[in-house]
Amino acid sequence: RRFMQELAAQGRTVFVSSHLLSEMSLTAQDLVVIGRGKLIAQCTTEEFIQQAGSASIRVRSPQLDQLSALLTEAGAGVRPDAGNDQKPALLVSGMESAAIGELAATHSVVLHELSPLAASLEEAFMQLTGDSVDYHAQSAAG
């Protein structure tokens, strides 16, 4: 990884094709994504992740049910934080953290956590290339 970054720092172009997206997120500065022979994206890694628009906010509160109803009413996407083995939390999309905090304060809802979460390169890749793959996995039952 460092060798490729040193070459790039010297002004050289280093082209790497890989399916190891977690490694690419640590290595690549710019991405070219091609699907079915068509250019899907050519931008920085950061821009690619932002294009996916899958960033969310983790929210913890002792009043999750009330907060969930308020957020849904305000138009936010709300789902349980399934990947969380700590206290129950929500993942909120479509609303900035400041707006979530202000909504909670307006309704006297206590917040224990309000953390922005960025999408991973793999999540962004799957979202932005979902319609451009040649092969899809099938379940054993299918």
PDB file of C-alpha atoms in Angstrom:
ATOM      1  CA  ARG A   1       0.000   0.000   0.000  1.00  0.00           C
ATOM      2  CA  ARG A   2       2.739   2.477   0.964  1.00  0.00           C
ATOM      3  CA  PHE A   3       4.718   1.647  -2.170  1.00  0.00           C
ATOM      4  CA  MET A   4       1.762   2.530  -4.404  1.00  0.00           C
ATOM      5  CA  GLN A   5       1.102   5.716  -2.437  1.00  0.00           C
ATOM      6  CA  GLU A   6       4.777   6.730  -2.751  1.00  0.00           C
ATOM      7  CA  LEU A   7       4.637   6.239  -6.521  1.00  0.00           C
ATOM      8  CA  ALA A   8       1.476   8.348  -6.710  1.00  0.00           C
ATOM      9  CA  ALA A   9       3.120  11.049  -4.574  1.00  0.00           C
ATOM     10  CA  GLN A  10       5.910  11.202  -7.191  1.00  0.00           C
ATOM     11  CA  GLY A  11       3.303  12.095  -9.798  1.00  0.00           C
ATOM     12  CA  ARG A  12       3.070   8.626 -11.273  1.00  0.00           C
ATOM     13  CA  THR A  13      -0.202   6.953 -12.138  1.00  0.00           C
ATOM     14  CA  VAL A  14      -0.847   3.689 -10.346  1.00  0.00           C
ATOM     15  CA  PHE A  15      -3.741   1.674 -11.732  1.00  0.00           C
ATOM     16  CA  VAL A  16      -5.096  -1.095  -9.501  1.00  0.00           C
ATOM     17  CA  SER A  17      -8.062  -3.320 -10.242  1.00  0.00           C
ATOM     18  CA  SER A  18      -9.384  -5.044  -7.154  1.00  0.00           C
ATOM     19  CA  HIS A  19     -12.475  -6.504  -5.555  1.00  0.00           C
ATOM     20  CA  LEU A  20     -10.992  -5.886  -2.089  1.00  0.00           C
ATOM     21  CA  LEU A  21     -12.890  -2.680  -1.455  1.00  0.00           C
ATOM     22  CA  SER A  22     -11.841  -2.354   2.188  1.00  0.00           C
ATOM     23  CA  GLU A  23      -8.214  -2.287   0.993  1.00  0.00           C
ATOM     24  CA  MET A  24      -9.029   0.139  -1.819  1.00  0.00           C
ATOM     25  CA  SER A  25     -10.660   2.538   0.629  1.00  0.00           C
ATOM     26  CA  LEU A  26      -7.320   2.749   2.445  1.00  0.00           C
ATOM     27  CA  THR A  27      -5.226   2.969  -0.717  1.00  0.00           C
ATOM     28  CA  ALA A  28      -7.036   4.721  -3.553  1.00  0.00           C
ATOM     29  CA  GLN A  29      -7.451   8.461  -3.863  1.00  0.00           C
ATOM     30  CA  ASP A  30      -9.393   8.364  -7.120  1.00  0.00           C
ATOM     31  CA  LEU A  31     -11.746   5.701  -8.472  1.00  0.00           C
ATOM     32  CA  VAL A  32     -12.902   4.653 -11.900  1.00  0.00           C
ATOM     33  CA  VAL A  33     -15.889   2.314 -11.669  1.00  0.00           C
ATOM     34  CA  ILE A  34     -17.019   0.443 -14.774  1.00  0.00           C
ATOM     35  CA  GLY A  35     -20.044  -1.829 -15.007  1.00  0.00           C
ATOM     36  CA  ARG A  36     -21.180  -3.734 -18.103  1.00  0.00           C
ATOM     37  CA  GLY A  37     -18.678  -1.790 -20.185  1.00  0.00           C
ATOM     38  CA  LYS A  38     -20.003   1.618 -19.137  1.00  0.00           C
ATOM     39  CA  LEU A  39     -18.433   4.249 -16.920  1.00  0.00           C
ATOM     40  CA  ILE A  40     -20.405   4.456 -13.670  1.00  0.00           C
ATOM     41  CA  ALA A  41     -18.161   6.865 -11.780  1.00  0.00           C
ATOM     42  CA  GLN A  42     -14.833   8.654 -12.042  1.00  0.00           C
ATOM     43  CA  CYS A  43     -14.137  10.672  -8.917  1.00  0.00           C
ATOM     44  CA  THR A  44     -12.331  10.667  -5.601  1.00  0.00           C
ATOM     45  CA  THR A  45     -13.044   7.883  -3.140  1.00  0.00           C
ATOM     46  CA  GLU A  46     -14.705  10.402  -0.809  1.00  0.00           C
ATOM     47  CA  GLU A  47     -16.964  11.741  -3.584  1.00  0.00           C
ATOM     48  CA  PHE A  48     -17.944   8.203  -4.569  1.00  0.00           C
ATOM     49  CA  ILE A  49     -19.028   7.391  -1.022  1.00  0.00           C
ATOM     50  CA  GLN A  50     -20.960  10.679  -0.781  1.00  0.00           C
ATOM     51  CA  GLN A  51     -22.772   9.931  -4.068  1.00  0.00           C
ATOM     52  CA  ALA A  52     -24.226   6.798  -2.509  1.00  0.00           C
ATOM     53  CA  GLY A  53     -26.025   9.037  -0.031  1.00  0.00           C
ATOM     54  CA  SER A  54     -26.259   6.232   2.484  1.00  0.00           C
ATOM     55  CA  ALA A  55     -24.860   8.125   5.445  1.00  0.00           C
ATOM     56  CA  SER A  56     -26.983   7.907   8.545  1.00  0.00           C
ATOM     57  CA  ILE A  57     -27.044   9.074  12.141  1.00  0.00           C
ATOM     58  CA  ARG A  58     -27.025   6.699  15.113  1.00  0.00           C
ATOM     59  CA  VAL A  59     -29.356   7.941  17.848  1.00  0.00           C
ATOM     60  CA  ARG A  60     -29.693   6.545  21.367  1.00  0.00           C
ATOM     61  CA  SER A  61     -32.343   7.664  23.796  1.00  0.00           C
ATOM     62  CA  PRO A  62     -34.243   6.199  26.734  1.00  0.00           C
ATOM     63  CA  GLN A  63     -37.328   7.421  24.795  1.00  0.00           C
ATOM     64  CA  LEU A  64     -36.677   5.650  21.476  1.00  0.00           C
ATOM     65  CA  ASP A  65     -40.335   4.923  20.688  1.00  0.00           C
ATOM     66  CA  GLN A  66     -41.351   8.561  21.128  1.00  0.00           C
ATOM     67  CA  LEU A  67     -38.304   9.783  19.200  1.00  0.00           C
ATOM     68  CA  SER A  68     -38.908   7.294  16.384  1.00  0.00           C
ATOM     69  CA  ALA A  69     -42.474   8.548  15.965  1.00  0.00           C
ATOM     70  CA  LEU A  70     -41.317  12.188  15.935  1.00  0.00           C
ATOM     71  CA  LEU A  71     -38.591  11.496  13.364  1.00  0.00           C
ATOM     72  CA  THR A  72     -40.940   9.540  11.114  1.00  0.00           C
ATOM     73  CA  GLU A  73     -43.516  12.332  11.311  1.00  0.00           C
ATOM     74  CA  ALA A  74     -40.781  14.812  10.337  1.00  0.00           C
ATOM     75  CA  GLY A  75     -40.027  12.754   7.200  1.00  0.00           C
ATOM     76  CA  ALA A  76     -36.836  11.013   8.277  1.00  0.00           C
ATOM     77  CA  GLY A  77     -36.052   7.401   7.470  1.00  0.00           C
ATOM     78  CA  VAL A  78     -35.863   5.460  10.745  1.00  0.00           C
ATOM     79  CA  ARG A  79     -34.763   1.871  11.323  1.00  0.00           C
ATOM     80  CA  PRO A  80     -33.380  -0.097  14.283  1.00  0.00           C
ATOM     81  CA  ASP A  81     -29.590  -0.278  14.543  1.00  0.00           C
ATOM     82  CA  ALA A  82     -29.359  -4.033  13.992  1.00  0.00           C
ATOM     83  CA  GLY A  83     -25.562  -4.117  13.981  1.00  0.00           C
ATOM     84  CA  ASN A  84     -25.401  -2.751  17.471  1.00  0.00           C
ATOM     85  CA  ASP A  85     -24.873  -5.023  20.470  1.00  0.00           C
ATOM     86  CA  GLN A  86     -25.022  -2.225  23.024  1.00  0.00           C
ATOM     87  CA  LYS A  87     -28.168  -0.467  24.170  1.00  0.00           C
ATOM     88  CA  PRO A  88     -30.966  -0.096  21.586  1.00  0.00           C
ATOM     89  CA  ALA A  89     -30.465   2.630  18.990  1.00  0.00           C
ATOM     90  CA  LEU A  90     -31.954   3.954  15.779  1.00  0.00           C
ATOM     91  CA  LEU A  91     -30.340   4.689  12.437  1.00  0.00           C
ATOM     92  CA  VAL A  92     -31.808   7.852  10.952  1.00  0.00           C
ATOM     93  CA  SER A  93     -31.440   8.995   7.346  1.00  0.00           C
ATOM     94  CA  GLY A  94     -32.713  12.053   5.535  1.00  0.00           C
ATOM     95  CA  MET A  95     -32.178  14.438   8.437  1.00  0.00           C
ATOM     96  CA  GLU A  96     -29.086  16.253   9.713  1.00  0.00           C
ATOM     97  CA  SER A  97     -27.861  15.584  13.256  1.00  0.00           C
ATOM     98  CA  ALA A  98     -28.548  19.201  14.284  1.00  0.00           C
ATOM     99  CA  ALA A  99     -32.181  18.889  13.185  1.00  0.00           C
ATOM    100  CA  ILE A 100     -32.527  15.614  15.098  1.00  0.00           C
ATOM    101  CA  GLY A 101     -31.126  17.253  18.236  1.00  0.00           C
ATOM    102  CA  GLU A 102     -33.409  20.270  17.882  1.00  0.00           C
ATOM    103  CA  LEU A 103     -36.461  18.055  17.338  1.00  0.00           C
ATOM    104  CA  ALA A 104     -35.599  16.042  20.431  1.00  0.00           C
ATOM    105  CA  ALA A 105     -35.044  19.201  22.497  1.00  0.00           C
ATOM    106  CA  THR A 106     -38.332  20.731  21.344  1.00  0.00           C
ATOM    107  CA  HIS A 107     -40.191  17.646  22.596  1.00  0.00           C
ATOM    108  CA  SER A 108     -38.068  17.166  25.773  1.00  0.00           C
ATOM    109  CA  VAL A 109     -36.647  13.867  24.510  1.00  0.00           C
ATOM    110  CA  VAL A 110     -33.335  12.964  26.170  1.00  0.00           C
ATOM    111  CA  LEU A 111     -30.518  11.955  23.803  1.00  0.00           C
ATOM    112  CA  HIS A 112     -27.637   9.746  24.895  1.00  0.00           C
ATOM    113  CA  GLU A 113     -25.951   9.581  21.492  1.00  0.00           C
ATOM    114  CA  LEU A 114     -26.138  11.443  18.208  1.00  0.00           C
ATOM    115  CA  SER A 115     -23.368  10.111  15.926  1.00  0.00           C
ATOM    116  CA  PRO A 116     -23.030  10.651  12.178  1.00  0.00           C
ATOM    117  CA  LEU A 117     -22.049   7.427  10.376  1.00  0.00           C
ATOM    118  CA  ALA A 118     -20.449   7.476   6.940  1.00  0.00           C
ATOM    119  CA  ALA A 119     -21.029   4.691   4.453  1.00  0.00           C
ATOM    120  CA  SER A 120     -18.137   2.382   3.660  1.00  0.00           C
ATOM    121  CA  LEU A 121     -16.691   2.152   0.163  1.00  0.00           C
ATOM    122  CA  GLU A 122     -18.196  -1.334  -0.125  1.00  0.00           C
ATOM    123  CA  GLU A 123     -21.687  -0.102   0.831  1.00  0.00           C
ATOM    124  CA  ALA A 124     -21.419   2.775  -1.645  1.00  0.00           C
ATOM    125  CA  PHE A 125     -20.161   0.450  -4.376  1.00  0.00           C
ATOM    126  CA  MET A 126     -23.013  -2.018  -3.852  1.00  0.00           C
ATOM    127  CA  GLN A 127     -25.589   0.774  -3.888  1.00  0.00           C
ATOM    128  CA  LEU A 128     -24.248   2.584  -6.955  1.00  0.00           C
ATOM    129  CA  THR A 129     -23.494  -0.508  -9.054  1.00  0.00           C
ATOM    130  CA  GLY A 130     -26.464  -2.690  -8.121  1.00  0.00           C
ATOM    131  CA  ASP A 131     -28.031  -2.334 -11.574  1.00  0.00           C
ATOM    132  CA  SER A 132     -24.724  -2.849 -13.392  1.00  0.00           C
ATOM    133  CA  VAL A 133     -23.640  -6.311 -12.277  1.00  0.00           C
ATOM    134  CA  ASP A 134     -23.672  -9.304 -14.593  1.00  0.00           C
ATOM    135  CA  TYR A 135     -24.137 -11.931 -11.893  1.00  0.00           C
ATOM    136  CA  HIS A 136     -26.290 -11.916  -8.771  1.00  0.00           C
ATOM    137  CA  ALA A 137     -25.966 -14.296  -5.826  1.00  0.00           C
ATOM    138  CA  GLN A 138     -28.796 -16.733  -5.306  1.00  0.00           C
ATOM    139  CA  SER A 139     -29.896 -18.270  -2.053  1.00  0.00           C
ATOM    140  CA  ALA A 140     -29.655 -22.051  -1.622  1.00  0.00           C
ATOM    141  CA  ALA A 141     -33.452 -22.217  -1.639  1.00  0.00           C
ATOM    142  CA  GLY A 142     -33.676 -20.219  -4.901  1.00  0.00           C
TER     143      GLY A 142
END
